PDB file of C-alpha atoms in Angstrom:
ATOM      1  CA  UNK A   1     -11.124  -0.457 -40.699  1.00 45.00           C
ATOM      2  CA  UNK A   2     -12.177   3.188 -40.936  1.00 42.00           C
ATOM      3  CA  UNK A   3     -13.845   4.419 -37.753  1.00 42.00           C
ATOM      4  CA  UNK A   4     -17.413   5.594 -38.117  1.00 41.00           C
ATOM      5  CA  UNK A   5     -17.742   9.122 -36.839  1.00 39.00           C
ATOM      6  CA  UNK A   6     -20.649  10.002 -34.578  1.00 41.00           C
ATOM      7  CA  UNK A   7     -23.237  12.330 -36.042  1.00 40.00           C
ATOM      8  CA  UNK A   8     -22.654  14.811 -33.234  1.00 40.00           C
ATOM      9  CA  UNK A   9     -19.364  15.664 -31.590  1.00 37.00           C
ATOM     10  CA  UNK A  10     -20.742  15.501 -28.089  1.00 39.00           C
ATOM     11  CA  UNK A  11     -20.686  12.095 -26.412  1.00 39.00           C
ATOM     12  CA  UNK A  12     -23.494  11.914 -23.901  1.00 41.00           C
ATOM     13  CA  UNK A  13     -22.596  11.021 -20.366  1.00 38.00           C
ATOM     14  CA  UNK A  14     -24.895   8.016 -20.405  1.00 36.00           C
ATOM     15  CA  UNK A  15     -23.610   6.571 -23.598  1.00 41.00           C
ATOM     16  CA  UNK A  16     -20.287   4.817 -23.345  1.00 40.00           C
ATOM     17  CA  UNK A  17     -20.375   3.890 -26.978  1.00 44.00           C
ATOM     18  CA  UNK A  18     -19.305   7.109 -28.643  1.00 46.00           C
ATOM     19  CA  UNK A  19     -18.214   5.736 -32.002  1.00 45.00           C
ATOM     20  CA  UNK A  20     -15.154   7.908 -32.402  1.00 44.00           C
ATOM     21  CA  UNK A  21     -13.795   6.952 -29.026  1.00 46.00           C
ATOM     22  CA  UNK A  22     -14.673   3.311 -29.461  1.00 46.00           C
ATOM     23  CA  UNK A  23     -12.925   3.215 -32.796  1.00 42.00           C
ATOM     24  CA  UNK A  24      -9.712   4.514 -31.276  1.00 43.00           C
ATOM     25  CA  UNK A  25      -9.932   2.013 -28.421  1.00 44.00           C
ATOM     26  CA  UNK A  26     -10.585  -0.725 -30.950  1.00 39.00           C
ATOM     27  CA  UNK A  27      -7.106  -0.276 -32.267  1.00 42.00           C
ATOM     28  CA  UNK A  28      -5.564  -0.459 -28.839  1.00 46.00           C
ATOM     29  CA  UNK A  29      -7.516  -2.838 -26.618  1.00 57.00           C
ATOM     30  CA  UNK A  30      -8.906  -6.247 -27.401  1.00 69.00           C
ATOM     31  CA  UNK A  31     -11.967  -5.317 -29.351  1.00 72.00           C
ATOM     32  CA  UNK A  32     -15.471  -6.285 -28.499  1.00 80.00           C
ATOM     33  CA  UNK A  33     -18.791  -4.677 -29.276  1.00 83.00           C
ATOM     34  CA  UNK A  34     -21.535  -5.644 -26.872  1.00 87.00           C
ATOM     35  CA  UNK A  35     -25.021  -6.013 -28.307  1.00 89.00           C
ATOM     36  CA  UNK A  36     -26.715  -5.931 -24.935  1.00 91.00           C
ATOM     37  CA  UNK A  37     -26.483  -3.580 -21.993  1.00 92.00           C
ATOM     38  CA  UNK A  38     -24.647  -5.574 -19.355  1.00 95.00           C
ATOM     39  CA  UNK A  39     -24.437  -4.698 -15.667  1.00 97.00           C
ATOM     40  CA  UNK A  40     -21.696  -5.522 -13.206  1.00 98.00           C
ATOM     41  CA  UNK A  41     -20.887  -5.185  -9.513  1.00 98.00           C
ATOM     42  CA  UNK A  42     -17.317  -4.794  -8.315  1.00 97.00           C
ATOM     43  CA  UNK A  43     -16.617  -5.800  -4.717  1.00 96.00           C
ATOM     44  CA  UNK A  44     -13.113  -4.810  -3.632  1.00 93.00           C
ATOM     45  CA  UNK A  45     -11.823  -3.185  -0.459  1.00 88.00           C
ATOM     46  CA  UNK A  46      -8.857  -1.596  -2.190  1.00 88.00           C
ATOM     47  CA  UNK A  47      -9.535   1.788  -3.797  1.00 90.00           C
ATOM     48  CA  UNK A  48      -6.981   1.482  -6.595  1.00 91.00           C
ATOM     49  CA  UNK A  49      -8.197  -1.954  -7.664  1.00 92.00           C
ATOM     50  CA  UNK A  50     -11.846  -0.979  -7.398  1.00 93.00           C
ATOM     51  CA  UNK A  51     -11.423   2.142  -9.500  1.00 91.00           C
ATOM     52  CA  UNK A  52      -9.402   0.306 -12.129  1.00 91.00           C
ATOM     53  CA  UNK A  53     -11.752  -2.643 -12.414  1.00 93.00           C
ATOM     54  CA  UNK A  54     -14.720  -0.340 -12.736  1.00 92.00           C
ATOM     55  CA  UNK A  55     -12.954   1.665 -15.390  1.00 88.00           C
ATOM     56  CA  UNK A  56     -12.018  -1.399 -17.364  1.00 90.00           C
ATOM     57  CA  UNK A  57     -15.589  -2.658 -17.342  1.00 93.00           C
ATOM     58  CA  UNK A  58     -16.987   0.754 -18.225  1.00 89.00           C
ATOM     59  CA  UNK A  59     -14.586   1.036 -21.137  1.00 86.00           C
ATOM     60  CA  UNK A  60     -16.401  -1.947 -22.632  1.00 90.00           C
ATOM     61  CA  UNK A  61     -19.747  -0.330 -21.989  1.00 90.00           C
ATOM     62  CA  UNK A  62     -20.668  -2.410 -18.964  1.00 94.00           C
ATOM     63  CA  UNK A  63     -22.764  -0.435 -16.496  1.00 95.00           C
ATOM     64  CA  UNK A  64     -20.782  -0.902 -13.300  1.00 96.00           C
ATOM     65  CA  UNK A  65     -21.439  -0.314  -9.611  1.00 96.00           C
ATOM     66  CA  UNK A  66     -18.869  -0.628  -6.846  1.00 96.00           C
ATOM     67  CA  UNK A  67     -18.901  -1.474  -3.181  1.00 95.00           C
ATOM     68  CA  UNK A  68     -15.878  -1.584  -0.932  1.00 92.00           C
ATOM     69  CA  UNK A  69     -16.982  -4.340   1.418  1.00 92.00           C
ATOM     70  CA  UNK A  70     -18.791  -7.648   1.382  1.00 91.00           C
ATOM     71  CA  UNK A  71     -21.581  -6.699   3.757  1.00 92.00           C
ATOM     72  CA  UNK A  72     -22.761  -3.918   1.441  1.00 94.00           C
ATOM     73  CA  UNK A  73     -22.471  -6.257  -1.529  1.00 95.00           C
ATOM     74  CA  UNK A  74     -24.689  -8.882   0.072  1.00 95.00           C
ATOM     75  CA  UNK A  75     -27.183  -6.223   1.183  1.00 96.00           C
ATOM     76  CA  UNK A  76     -27.343  -4.729  -2.306  1.00 97.00           C
ATOM     77  CA  UNK A  77     -28.049  -8.085  -3.892  1.00 96.00           C
ATOM     78  CA  UNK A  78     -30.506  -9.029  -1.165  1.00 96.00           C
ATOM     79  CA  UNK A  79     -32.422  -5.848  -1.966  1.00 96.00           C
ATOM     80  CA  UNK A  80     -33.139  -7.310  -5.366  1.00 95.00           C
ATOM     81  CA  UNK A  81     -30.679  -5.516  -7.625  1.00 96.00           C
ATOM     82  CA  UNK A  82     -29.665  -7.793 -10.492  1.00 96.00           C
ATOM     83  CA  UNK A  83     -26.274  -7.965 -12.127  1.00 97.00           C
ATOM     84  CA  UNK A  84     -25.006  -9.922 -15.118  1.00 97.00           C
ATOM     85  CA  UNK A  85     -21.552 -10.103 -13.602  1.00 98.00           C
ATOM     86  CA  UNK A  86     -20.066  -9.864 -10.129  1.00 98.00           C
ATOM     87  CA  UNK A  87     -16.360  -9.304  -9.599  1.00 97.00           C
ATOM     88  CA  UNK A  88     -15.337 -10.117  -6.069  1.00 96.00           C
ATOM     89  CA  UNK A  89     -12.052 -10.186  -4.179  1.00 93.00           C
ATOM     90  CA  UNK A  90     -11.231 -12.887  -1.675  1.00 89.00           C
ATOM     91  CA  UNK A  91     -10.027 -10.649   1.128  1.00 81.00           C
ATOM     92  CA  UNK A  92     -12.627  -8.068   2.065  1.00 77.00           C
ATOM     93  CA  UNK A  93     -13.060  -5.676   4.996  1.00 70.00           C
ATOM     94  CA  UNK A  94     -16.029  -7.072   6.928  1.00 69.00           C
ATOM     95  CA  UNK A  95     -16.410 -10.823   6.484  1.00 71.00           C
ATOM     96  CA  UNK A  96     -14.479 -12.171   3.562  1.00 87.00           C
ATOM     97  CA  UNK A  97     -15.018 -12.832  -0.121  1.00 91.00           C
ATOM     98  CA  UNK A  98     -15.595 -16.528   0.356  1.00 93.00           C
ATOM     99  CA  UNK A  99     -18.394 -16.018   2.839  1.00 94.00           C
ATOM    100  CA  UNK A 100     -19.951 -13.248   0.751  1.00 95.00           C
ATOM    101  CA  UNK A 101     -19.847 -15.477  -2.330  1.00 96.00           C
ATOM    102  CA  UNK A 102     -21.542 -18.285  -0.451  1.00 96.00           C
ATOM    103  CA  UNK A 103     -24.240 -15.966   0.852  1.00 96.00           C
ATOM    104  CA  UNK A 104     -24.876 -14.566  -2.613  1.00 96.00           C
ATOM    105  CA  UNK A 105     -25.171 -18.047  -4.098  1.00 97.00           C
ATOM    106  CA  UNK A 106     -27.419 -19.124  -1.217  1.00 96.00           C
ATOM    107  CA  UNK A 107     -29.800 -16.342  -2.212  1.00 96.00           C
ATOM    108  CA  UNK A 108     -30.290 -18.156  -5.489  1.00 95.00           C
ATOM    109  CA  UNK A 109     -28.215 -15.765  -7.546  1.00 96.00           C
ATOM    110  CA  UNK A 110     -26.883 -17.583 -10.587  1.00 95.00           C
ATOM    111  CA  UNK A 111     -25.100 -14.798 -12.419  1.00 97.00           C
ATOM    112  CA  UNK A 112     -21.467 -15.056 -13.494  1.00 97.00           C
ATOM    113  CA  UNK A 113     -19.107 -14.447 -10.596  1.00 97.00           C
ATOM    114  CA  UNK A 114     -15.426 -13.783 -11.048  1.00 97.00           C
ATOM    115  CA  UNK A 115     -13.098 -14.212  -8.105  1.00 95.00           C
ATOM    116  CA  UNK A 116     -10.380 -11.629  -8.788  1.00 93.00           C
ATOM    117  CA  UNK A 117      -7.707 -11.748  -6.147  1.00 90.00           C
ATOM    118  CA  UNK A 118      -4.018 -11.430  -5.518  1.00 88.00           C
ATOM    119  CA  UNK A 119      -3.872 -14.908  -3.970  1.00 81.00           C
ATOM    120  CA  UNK A 120      -2.437 -17.179  -6.581  1.00 78.00           C
ATOM    121  CA  UNK A 121      -2.145 -20.588  -4.931  1.00 86.00           C
ATOM    122  CA  UNK A 122      -3.968 -23.677  -6.108  1.00 92.00           C
ATOM    123  CA  UNK A 123      -5.584 -24.122  -2.699  1.00 91.00           C
ATOM    124  CA  UNK A 124      -6.944 -20.580  -2.800  1.00 89.00           C
ATOM    125  CA  UNK A 125      -8.269 -21.240  -6.261  1.00 93.00           C
ATOM    126  CA  UNK A 126     -10.058 -24.398  -5.172  1.00 95.00           C
ATOM    127  CA  UNK A 127     -11.506 -22.753  -2.105  1.00 93.00           C
ATOM    128  CA  UNK A 128     -12.833 -19.762  -4.025  1.00 94.00           C
ATOM    129  CA  UNK A 129     -14.327 -21.958  -6.741  1.00 95.00           C
ATOM    130  CA  UNK A 130     -15.910 -24.155  -4.085  1.00 96.00           C
ATOM    131  CA  UNK A 131     -17.452 -21.063  -2.491  1.00 95.00           C
ATOM    132  CA  UNK A 132     -19.235 -20.377  -5.747  1.00 97.00           C
ATOM    133  CA  UNK A 133     -17.244 -18.215  -8.131  1.00 97.00           C
ATOM    134  CA  UNK A 134     -17.276 -19.394 -11.734  1.00 97.00           C
ATOM    135  CA  UNK A 135     -13.824 -18.197 -12.649  1.00 96.00           C
ATOM    136  CA  UNK A 136     -10.731 -17.525 -10.569  1.00 95.00           C
ATOM    137  CA  UNK A 137      -8.519 -14.718 -11.876  1.00 94.00           C
ATOM    138  CA  UNK A 138      -5.276 -13.539 -10.383  1.00 92.00           C
ATOM    139  CA  UNK A 139      -5.084  -9.748 -10.130  1.00 90.00           C
ATOM    140  CA  UNK A 140      -4.917  -7.608 -12.120  1.00 90.00           C
ATOM    141  CA  UNK A 141      -8.114  -8.076 -14.095  1.00 91.00           C
ATOM    142  CA  UNK A 142      -7.152  -7.656 -17.730  1.00 86.00           C
ATOM    143  CA  UNK A 143      -8.937  -7.636 -21.108  1.00 87.00           C
ATOM    144  CA  UNK A 144      -7.572 -11.070 -22.048  1.00 87.00           C
ATOM    145  CA  UNK A 145      -9.521 -12.681 -19.244  1.00 91.00           C
ATOM    146  CA  UNK A 146     -12.468 -10.322 -19.266  1.00 93.00           C
ATOM    147  CA  UNK A 147     -13.374 -10.131 -22.957  1.00 92.00           C
ATOM    148  CA  UNK A 148     -14.226 -13.824 -23.523  1.00 93.00           C
ATOM    149  CA  UNK A 149     -16.475 -13.661 -20.460  1.00 95.00           C
ATOM    150  CA  UNK A 150     -18.212 -10.519 -21.731  1.00 95.00           C
ATOM    151  CA  UNK A 151     -18.679 -12.192 -25.114  1.00 93.00           C
ATOM    152  CA  UNK A 152     -20.273 -15.165 -23.456  1.00 94.00           C
ATOM    153  CA  UNK A 153     -22.604 -12.985 -21.380  1.00 95.00           C
ATOM    154  CA  UNK A 154     -23.536 -11.032 -24.482  1.00 93.00           C
ATOM    155  CA  UNK A 155     -24.486 -14.227 -26.274  1.00 90.00           C
ATOM    156  CA  UNK A 156     -21.855 -13.863 -28.963  1.00 83.00           C
TER     157      UNK A 156
ATOM    158  CA  UNK B   1       5.549  20.742 -34.249  1.00 61.00           C
ATOM    159  CA  UNK B   2       9.250  20.330 -33.617  1.00 88.00           C
ATOM    160  CA  UNK B   3       8.882  21.009 -29.912  1.00 90.00           C
ATOM    161  CA  UNK B   4       6.067  18.492 -29.703  1.00 92.00           C
ATOM    162  CA  UNK B   5       8.113  15.847 -31.503  1.00 93.00           C
ATOM    163  CA  UNK B   6      11.005  16.418 -29.146  1.00 93.00           C
ATOM    164  CA  UNK B   7       8.804  16.144 -26.091  1.00 94.00           C
ATOM    165  CA  UNK B   8       7.103  13.060 -27.455  1.00 94.00           C
ATOM    166  CA  UNK B   9      10.486  11.458 -28.080  1.00 94.00           C
ATOM    167  CA  UNK B  10      11.517  12.276 -24.509  1.00 94.00           C
ATOM    168  CA  UNK B  11       8.271  10.780 -23.237  1.00 94.00           C
ATOM    169  CA  UNK B  12       8.732   7.586 -25.228  1.00 94.00           C
ATOM    170  CA  UNK B  13      12.350   7.210 -24.107  1.00 95.00           C
ATOM    171  CA  UNK B  14      11.472   7.850 -20.491  1.00 95.00           C
ATOM    172  CA  UNK B  15       8.543   5.408 -20.579  1.00 94.00           C
ATOM    173  CA  UNK B  16      10.758   2.784 -22.166  1.00 94.00           C
ATOM    174  CA  UNK B  17      13.379   3.218 -19.463  1.00 95.00           C
ATOM    175  CA  UNK B  18      10.773   2.838 -16.721  1.00 95.00           C
ATOM    176  CA  UNK B  19       9.670  -0.434 -18.268  1.00 94.00           C
ATOM    177  CA  UNK B  20      13.221  -1.596 -18.848  1.00 95.00           C
ATOM    178  CA  UNK B  21      14.220  -0.897 -15.254  1.00 95.00           C
ATOM    179  CA  UNK B  22      11.195  -2.792 -14.013  1.00 94.00           C
ATOM    180  CA  UNK B  23       9.357   0.126 -12.443  1.00 96.00           C
ATOM    181  CA  UNK B  24       6.329  -0.439 -14.646  1.00 95.00           C
ATOM    182  CA  UNK B  25       4.990  -3.437 -16.476  1.00 92.00           C
ATOM    183  CA  UNK B  26       2.370  -4.175 -19.162  1.00 89.00           C
ATOM    184  CA  UNK B  27      -0.468  -3.461 -16.793  1.00 89.00           C
ATOM    185  CA  UNK B  28       0.512   0.213 -16.760  1.00 92.00           C
ATOM    186  CA  UNK B  29       0.495   0.244 -20.570  1.00 88.00           C
ATOM    187  CA  UNK B  30      -3.037  -1.188 -20.462  1.00 84.00           C
ATOM    188  CA  UNK B  31      -4.094   1.650 -18.182  1.00 86.00           C
ATOM    189  CA  UNK B  32      -2.649   4.251 -20.510  1.00 85.00           C
ATOM    190  CA  UNK B  33      -4.685   2.699 -23.308  1.00 81.00           C
ATOM    191  CA  UNK B  34      -7.845   3.207 -21.280  1.00 79.00           C
ATOM    192  CA  UNK B  35      -7.148   6.928 -21.106  1.00 76.00           C
ATOM    193  CA  UNK B  36      -8.871   9.022 -23.740  1.00 70.00           C
ATOM    194  CA  UNK B  37     -10.309  12.458 -24.456  1.00 64.00           C
ATOM    195  CA  UNK B  38     -13.179  11.965 -22.058  1.00 66.00           C
ATOM    196  CA  UNK B  39     -10.873  11.083 -19.177  1.00 72.00           C
ATOM    197  CA  UNK B  40      -7.507  12.698 -19.982  1.00 72.00           C
ATOM    198  CA  UNK B  41      -6.265  12.750 -16.397  1.00 82.00           C
ATOM    199  CA  UNK B  42      -7.338   9.265 -15.522  1.00 83.00           C
ATOM    200  CA  UNK B  43      -3.878   7.736 -15.197  1.00 89.00           C
ATOM    201  CA  UNK B  44      -2.657  10.635 -13.065  1.00 92.00           C
ATOM    202  CA  UNK B  45      -5.712  10.324 -10.835  1.00 90.00           C
ATOM    203  CA  UNK B  46      -5.364   6.588 -10.425  1.00 91.00           C
ATOM    204  CA  UNK B  47      -1.659   6.996  -9.654  1.00 94.00           C
ATOM    205  CA  UNK B  48      -2.540   9.545  -6.926  1.00 94.00           C
ATOM    206  CA  UNK B  49      -5.042   7.105  -5.449  1.00 92.00           C
ATOM    207  CA  UNK B  50      -2.412   4.417  -5.502  1.00 94.00           C
ATOM    208  CA  UNK B  51       0.158   6.580  -3.730  1.00 95.00           C
ATOM    209  CA  UNK B  52      -2.397   7.522  -1.082  1.00 93.00           C
ATOM    210  CA  UNK B  53      -3.142   3.832  -0.565  1.00 91.00           C
ATOM    211  CA  UNK B  54       0.587   3.076  -0.394  1.00 93.00           C
ATOM    212  CA  UNK B  55       1.249   5.651   2.269  1.00 94.00           C
ATOM    213  CA  UNK B  56      -1.646   4.453   4.370  1.00 93.00           C
ATOM    214  CA  UNK B  57      -0.603   0.819   4.085  1.00 94.00           C
ATOM    215  CA  UNK B  58       3.074   1.515   4.754  1.00 95.00           C
ATOM    216  CA  UNK B  59       2.081   3.421   7.886  1.00 95.00           C
ATOM    217  CA  UNK B  60      -0.093   0.492   9.000  1.00 93.00           C
ATOM    218  CA  UNK B  61       2.787  -1.917   8.504  1.00 95.00           C
ATOM    219  CA  UNK B  62       5.237   0.327  10.345  1.00 94.00           C
ATOM    220  CA  UNK B  63       2.868   0.714  13.293  1.00 93.00           C
ATOM    221  CA  UNK B  64       2.254  -3.004  13.511  1.00 93.00           C
ATOM    222  CA  UNK B  65       5.966  -3.814  13.329  1.00 94.00           C
ATOM    223  CA  UNK B  66       6.803  -1.252  16.008  1.00 91.00           C
ATOM    224  CA  UNK B  67       4.842  -3.099  18.662  1.00 87.00           C
ATOM    225  CA  UNK B  68       7.262  -4.128  21.385  1.00 79.00           C
ATOM    226  CA  UNK B  69       4.803  -6.524  22.984  1.00 82.00           C
ATOM    227  CA  UNK B  70       4.706  -8.860  20.048  1.00 88.00           C
ATOM    228  CA  UNK B  71       4.019  -8.082  16.428  1.00 91.00           C
ATOM    229  CA  UNK B  72       0.663  -8.994  14.936  1.00 92.00           C
ATOM    230  CA  UNK B  73       2.024 -10.547  11.752  1.00 93.00           C
ATOM    231  CA  UNK B  74      -1.469 -11.208  10.451  1.00 89.00           C
ATOM    232  CA  UNK B  75      -2.125  -7.505  10.481  1.00 89.00           C
ATOM    233  CA  UNK B  76       1.130  -6.765   8.679  1.00 94.00           C
ATOM    234  CA  UNK B  77       0.361  -9.475   6.154  1.00 91.00           C
ATOM    235  CA  UNK B  78      -3.116  -8.052   5.492  1.00 89.00           C
ATOM    236  CA  UNK B  79      -1.578  -4.683   4.600  1.00 92.00           C
ATOM    237  CA  UNK B  80       1.121  -6.258   2.439  1.00 94.00           C
ATOM    238  CA  UNK B  81      -1.521  -8.331   0.721  1.00 90.00           C
ATOM    239  CA  UNK B  82      -3.514  -5.225  -0.107  1.00 90.00           C
ATOM    240  CA  UNK B  83      -0.438  -3.408  -1.345  1.00 94.00           C
ATOM    241  CA  UNK B  84       0.431  -6.353  -3.542  1.00 94.00           C
ATOM    242  CA  UNK B  85      -3.045  -6.191  -5.052  1.00 92.00           C
ATOM    243  CA  UNK B  86      -3.051  -2.508  -5.803  1.00 92.00           C
ATOM    244  CA  UNK B  87       0.538  -2.413  -7.050  1.00 95.00           C
ATOM    245  CA  UNK B  88      -0.128  -5.244  -9.471  1.00 93.00           C
ATOM    246  CA  UNK B  89      -3.304  -3.530 -10.644  1.00 92.00           C
ATOM    247  CA  UNK B  90      -1.459  -0.363 -11.545  1.00 94.00           C
ATOM    248  CA  UNK B  91       1.609  -2.120 -12.934  1.00 94.00           C
ATOM    249  CA  UNK B  92       4.056  -1.154 -10.192  1.00 96.00           C
ATOM    250  CA  UNK B  93       6.229  -4.200 -10.671  1.00 95.00           C
ATOM    251  CA  UNK B  94       9.077  -3.476  -8.272  1.00 96.00           C
ATOM    252  CA  UNK B  95       6.715  -2.602  -5.429  1.00 96.00           C
ATOM    253  CA  UNK B  96       4.796  -5.798  -6.088  1.00 95.00           C
ATOM    254  CA  UNK B  97       7.989  -7.863  -6.064  1.00 95.00           C
ATOM    255  CA  UNK B  98       8.976  -6.556  -2.638  1.00 96.00           C
ATOM    256  CA  UNK B  99       5.489  -7.484  -1.395  1.00 96.00           C
ATOM    257  CA  UNK B 100       6.038 -11.069  -2.470  1.00 94.00           C
ATOM    258  CA  UNK B 101       9.183 -11.334  -0.331  1.00 95.00           C
ATOM    259  CA  UNK B 102       7.501  -9.378   2.445  1.00 96.00           C
ATOM    260  CA  UNK B 103       4.670 -11.900   2.677  1.00 93.00           C
ATOM    261  CA  UNK B 104       7.093 -14.783   3.145  1.00 94.00           C
ATOM    262  CA  UNK B 105       8.669 -12.983   6.094  1.00 96.00           C
ATOM    263  CA  UNK B 106       5.214 -12.359   7.578  1.00 95.00           C
ATOM    264  CA  UNK B 107       4.385 -16.006   7.229  1.00 92.00           C
ATOM    265  CA  UNK B 108       7.675 -16.933   8.912  1.00 96.00           C
ATOM    266  CA  UNK B 109       6.948 -14.325  11.605  1.00 95.00           C
ATOM    267  CA  UNK B 110      10.391 -12.877  10.987  1.00 94.00           C
ATOM    268  CA  UNK B 111      10.346  -9.317  12.354  1.00 94.00           C
ATOM    269  CA  UNK B 112      13.769  -8.364  11.083  1.00 93.00           C
ATOM    270  CA  UNK B 113      13.014  -9.624   7.615  1.00 95.00           C
ATOM    271  CA  UNK B 114       9.761  -7.690   7.685  1.00 96.00           C
ATOM    272  CA  UNK B 115      11.500  -4.508   8.750  1.00 95.00           C
ATOM    273  CA  UNK B 116      13.987  -4.859   5.909  1.00 95.00           C
ATOM    274  CA  UNK B 117      11.128  -5.343   3.453  1.00 96.00           C
ATOM    275  CA  UNK B 118       9.328  -2.342   4.892  1.00 96.00           C
ATOM    276  CA  UNK B 119      12.387  -0.221   4.188  1.00 95.00           C
ATOM    277  CA  UNK B 120      12.607  -1.643   0.672  1.00 95.00           C
ATOM    278  CA  UNK B 121       8.962  -1.084  -0.077  1.00 96.00           C
ATOM    279  CA  UNK B 122       9.146   2.501   1.191  1.00 95.00           C
ATOM    280  CA  UNK B 123      12.165   3.061  -1.009  1.00 95.00           C
ATOM    281  CA  UNK B 124      10.548   1.557  -4.107  1.00 96.00           C
ATOM    282  CA  UNK B 125       7.371   3.520  -3.529  1.00 96.00           C
ATOM    283  CA  UNK B 126       9.207   6.865  -3.348  1.00 94.00           C
ATOM    284  CA  UNK B 127      11.316   6.018  -6.391  1.00 95.00           C
ATOM    285  CA  UNK B 128       8.199   5.159  -8.372  1.00 96.00           C
ATOM    286  CA  UNK B 129       6.395   8.264  -7.204  1.00 96.00           C
ATOM    287  CA  UNK B 130       9.238  10.455  -8.424  1.00 95.00           C
ATOM    288  CA  UNK B 131       9.495   8.648 -11.736  1.00 96.00           C
ATOM    289  CA  UNK B 132       5.766   8.856 -12.409  1.00 96.00           C
ATOM    290  CA  UNK B 133       5.676  12.520 -11.464  1.00 95.00           C
ATOM    291  CA  UNK B 134       8.376  13.130 -14.055  1.00 95.00           C
ATOM    292  CA  UNK B 135       6.443  11.121 -16.622  1.00 94.00           C
ATOM    293  CA  UNK B 136       3.252  13.029 -15.930  1.00 93.00           C
ATOM    294  CA  UNK B 137       5.084  16.328 -16.141  1.00 94.00           C
ATOM    295  CA  UNK B 138       6.295  15.352 -19.609  1.00 93.00           C
ATOM    296  CA  UNK B 139       2.729  14.446 -20.490  1.00 90.00           C
ATOM    297  CA  UNK B 140       1.509  17.848 -19.381  1.00 91.00           C
ATOM    298  CA  UNK B 141       4.187  19.577 -21.431  1.00 93.00           C
ATOM    299  CA  UNK B 142       3.195  17.628 -24.541  1.00 92.00           C
ATOM    300  CA  UNK B 143      -0.463  18.517 -24.080  1.00 89.00           C
ATOM    301  CA  UNK B 144       0.357  22.149 -23.358  1.00 92.00           C
ATOM    302  CA  UNK B 145       2.355  22.290 -26.595  1.00 91.00           C
ATOM    303  CA  UNK B 146      -0.678  21.015 -28.460  1.00 90.00           C
ATOM    304  CA  UNK B 147       0.517  17.472 -29.007  1.00 89.00           C
ATOM    305  CA  UNK B 148      -0.955  14.100 -28.094  1.00 87.00           C
ATOM    306  CA  UNK B 149       0.464  11.505 -25.748  1.00 85.00           C
ATOM    307  CA  UNK B 150       2.112   8.692 -27.690  1.00 85.00           C
ATOM    308  CA  UNK B 151       1.180   5.159 -26.701  1.00 76.00           C
ATOM    309  CA  UNK B 152       4.301   3.206 -25.823  1.00 72.00           C
ATOM    310  CA  UNK B 153       4.018  -0.499 -26.565  1.00 65.00           C
TER     311      UNK B 153
END
């Protein structure tokens, strides 16, 4: 499929969907074109993971914010900011991911929550799901897991 | 063009060897695919972040294991856990594998086993750092010669 070239060569900072760049990525990553502007929050205490997860989401055009601890995450959501997707680790600096997830759900937040963590045991999975995440994903977060979820959120 | 081709070939061969020897896995390839003209140094930057994290975590583990009055294995485990997470996110397979063994020793509260793993993880981290620095240097040379970085599947 021939890539459609943008009318101008400059990609604006705001717009993640520069056609030329997207076309090249299309050949390399699992392709998806989002119809809607989705927003996400990444909650991870580890810098490397946080940066990478944010980058992955942004590469699909998802407007992404990051916090490095659960207390800030809960405060941000309590302040009324809405997200389509929350990516949260189980082990976090202040409380923990389980408690943060519970608190977020208790606030009546129904958005999609992904528990993305290095813990890979069945018991951890059950515990995280019971706390309120919709999907349990073992790190690292990759397109194969993420894309179907983005599709679903986008109503495709 | 000839110089570029040569450098690109070197880059591909070197990348392949890093994968073959288990230093990097598919996750690293995914990261390279995320790199583009708008963020050409992204992989280098993320690697630097990772190495900073590594050093900090390794120091935490060493300090905790040095305690004569009884090691806080939970603290060691927390650091190993974090290192396992970040190494798997960047595709540092050998570092991640040591973390897996390391966590078992933490769970068993085996100080000697932990110390051995600490040595191993330090070793793997410095090996990887050197290898990636070489890879990035090759990248720079390709770009400086006017070529583009090949994507290694």
